mmCIF file of C-alpha atoms in Angstrom:
data_model
loop_
_atom_site.group_PDB
_atom_site.id
_atom_site.type_symbol
_atom_site.label_atom_id
_atom_site.label_comp_id
_atom_site.label_asym_id
_atom_site.label_seq_id
_atom_site.Cartn_x
_atom_site.Cartn_y
_atom_site.Cartn_z
ATOM 1 C CA MET A 132 -0.211 0.090 0.077
ATOM 2 C CA LYS A 133 2.482 2.414 0.964
ATOM 3 C CA ASN A 134 3.767 2.391 -2.421
ATOM 4 C CA VAL A 135 0.031 3.124 -3.836
ATOM 5 C CA PHE A 136 1.156 6.312 -2.541
ATOM 6 C CA LYS A 137 5.201 6.958 -3.038
ATOM 7 C CA ARG A 138 2.944 6.969 -6.853
ATOM 8 C CA ILE A 139 0.628 9.763 -5.560
ATOM 9 C CA PHE A 140 3.233 11.917 -4.652
ATOM 10 C CA VAL A 141 4.647 12.113 -7.296
ATOM 11 C CA ALA A 142 1.978 12.463 -9.385
ATOM 12 C CA CYS A 143 0.256 15.241 -7.836
ATOM 13 C CA SER A 144 3.336 17.347 -7.109
ATOM 14 C CA ALA A 145 4.396 16.854 -11.031
ATOM 15 C CA LEU A 146 1.226 18.342 -11.624
ATOM 16 C CA ALA A 147 1.384 21.332 -8.504
ATOM 17 C CA VAL A 148 4.927 22.030 -10.929
ATOM 18 C CA LEU A 149 2.598 22.161 -13.758
ATOM 19 C CA VAL A 150 0.683 24.341 -12.264
ATOM 20 C CA ILE A 151 2.833 26.901 -10.927
ATOM 21 C CA ALA A 152 5.076 27.395 -14.498
ATOM 22 C CA ARG A 153 1.917 28.260 -15.965
ATOM 23 C CA LEU A 154 0.596 30.737 -12.997
ATOM 24 C CA GLY A 155 4.499 31.745 -14.237
ATOM 25 C CA VAL A 156 4.138 31.948 -17.022
ATOM 26 C CA SER A 157 0.737 34.423 -17.396
ATOM 27 C CA MET A 158 2.400 37.037 -14.784
ATOM 28 C CA GLY A 159 4.928 37.172 -16.645
ATOM 29 C CA ARG A 160 2.239 38.325 -19.422
ATOM 30 C CA LEU A 161 1.208 40.508 -16.813
ATOM 31 C CA ILE A 162 4.283 41.716 -15.765
ATOM 32 C CA TYR A 163 4.922 43.031 -19.575
ATOM 33 C CA SER A 164 1.290 44.076 -20.561
ATOM 34 C CA TRP A 165 2.161 46.856 -17.354
ATOM 35 C CA GLN A 166 6.383 47.355 -18.295
ATOM 36 C CA THR A 167 4.563 47.939 -22.042
ATOM 37 C CA GLY A 168 1.097 48.843 -21.830
ATOM 38 C CA GLN A 169 0.738 46.935 -24.430
ATOM 39 C CA ASN A 170 -2.384 44.187 -23.141
ATOM 40 C CA LEU A 171 -1.479 40.831 -23.572
ATOM 41 C CA THR A 172 -4.082 39.386 -20.903
ATOM 42 C CA GLY A 173 -7.206 40.064 -23.769
ATOM 43 C CA GLY A 174 -9.610 42.142 -21.501
ATOM 44 C CA GLU A 175 -9.696 46.494 -22.162
ATOM 45 C CA GLU A 176 -7.972 46.666 -19.316
ATOM 46 C CA THR A 177 -4.797 45.957 -17.621
ATOM 47 C CA PRO A 178 -6.148 43.236 -14.314
ATOM 48 C CA ALA A 179 -4.792 43.161 -11.096
ATOM 49 C CA TRP A 180 -2.602 40.395 -10.093
ATOM 50 C CA GLN A 181 -5.572 39.280 -7.998
ATOM 51 C CA ALA A 182 -7.068 38.530 -10.463
ATOM 52 C CA VAL A 183 -5.231 36.985 -13.045
ATOM 53 C CA ILE A 184 -3.778 34.447 -10.286
ATOM 54 C CA PHE A 185 -7.242 33.447 -8.212
ATOM 55 C CA GLY A 186 -9.045 34.076 -12.018
ATOM 56 C CA ASP A 187 -7.472 30.985 -13.395
ATOM 57 C CA PRO A 188 -9.178 27.766 -12.928
ATOM 58 C CA PHE A 189 -6.326 26.079 -12.767
ATOM 59 C CA PHE A 190 -4.593 26.946 -9.718
ATOM 60 C CA TYR A 191 -7.371 25.027 -7.501
ATOM 61 C CA ILE A 192 -6.268 22.518 -8.950
ATOM 62 C CA GLY A 193 -2.910 22.769 -8.247
ATOM 63 C CA ALA A 194 -3.794 23.527 -4.662
ATOM 64 C CA ALA A 195 -5.357 20.661 -4.505
ATOM 65 C CA ALA A 196 -2.893 18.124 -6.088
ATOM 66 C CA LEU A 197 -0.659 20.018 -3.911
ATOM 67 C CA ILE A 198 -2.838 19.346 -0.625
ATOM 68 C CA ALA A 199 -3.026 15.862 -1.850
ATOM 69 C CA ALA A 200 0.492 15.582 -2.605
ATOM 70 C CA VAL A 201 1.741 16.355 1.223
ATOM 71 C CA VAL A 202 -0.668 14.115 2.478
ATOM 72 C CA CYS A 203 0.728 10.901 0.369
ATOM 73 C CA LEU A 204 3.431 11.789 1.672
ATOM 74 C CA ILE A 205 2.934 11.821 4.774
ATOM 75 C CA LEU A 206 1.744 8.770 4.438
ATOM 76 C CA TRP A 207 4.068 7.072 2.881
ATOM 77 C CA ARG A 208 6.520 8.020 5.018
ATOM 78 C CA ARG A 209 4.379 6.342 7.661
ATOM 79 C CA GLY A 210 3.587 3.444 5.835
ATOM 80 C CA LYS A 211 7.977 3.230 6.501
ATOM 81 C CA LYS A 212 7.901 3.443 9.905
ATOM 82 C CA GLY A 213 4.948 0.595 10.966
#
């Protein structure tokens, strides 16, 4: 059973890293928009960073994957001791 927790931990960690990369690209586009005045975000006004981060549905998927990774890491470590 402990091997299952290891696999879930690795998969959820990889998903969380991909989501962090996606949010990094979104923030990079927003910073570029602020500095150049060209709006790359697709709207009339340049949005605030909170709207970019919290408006992206992948943020919530990444948060859930990170929580699942932490829980599986704890269960995997507990399985090694017992």
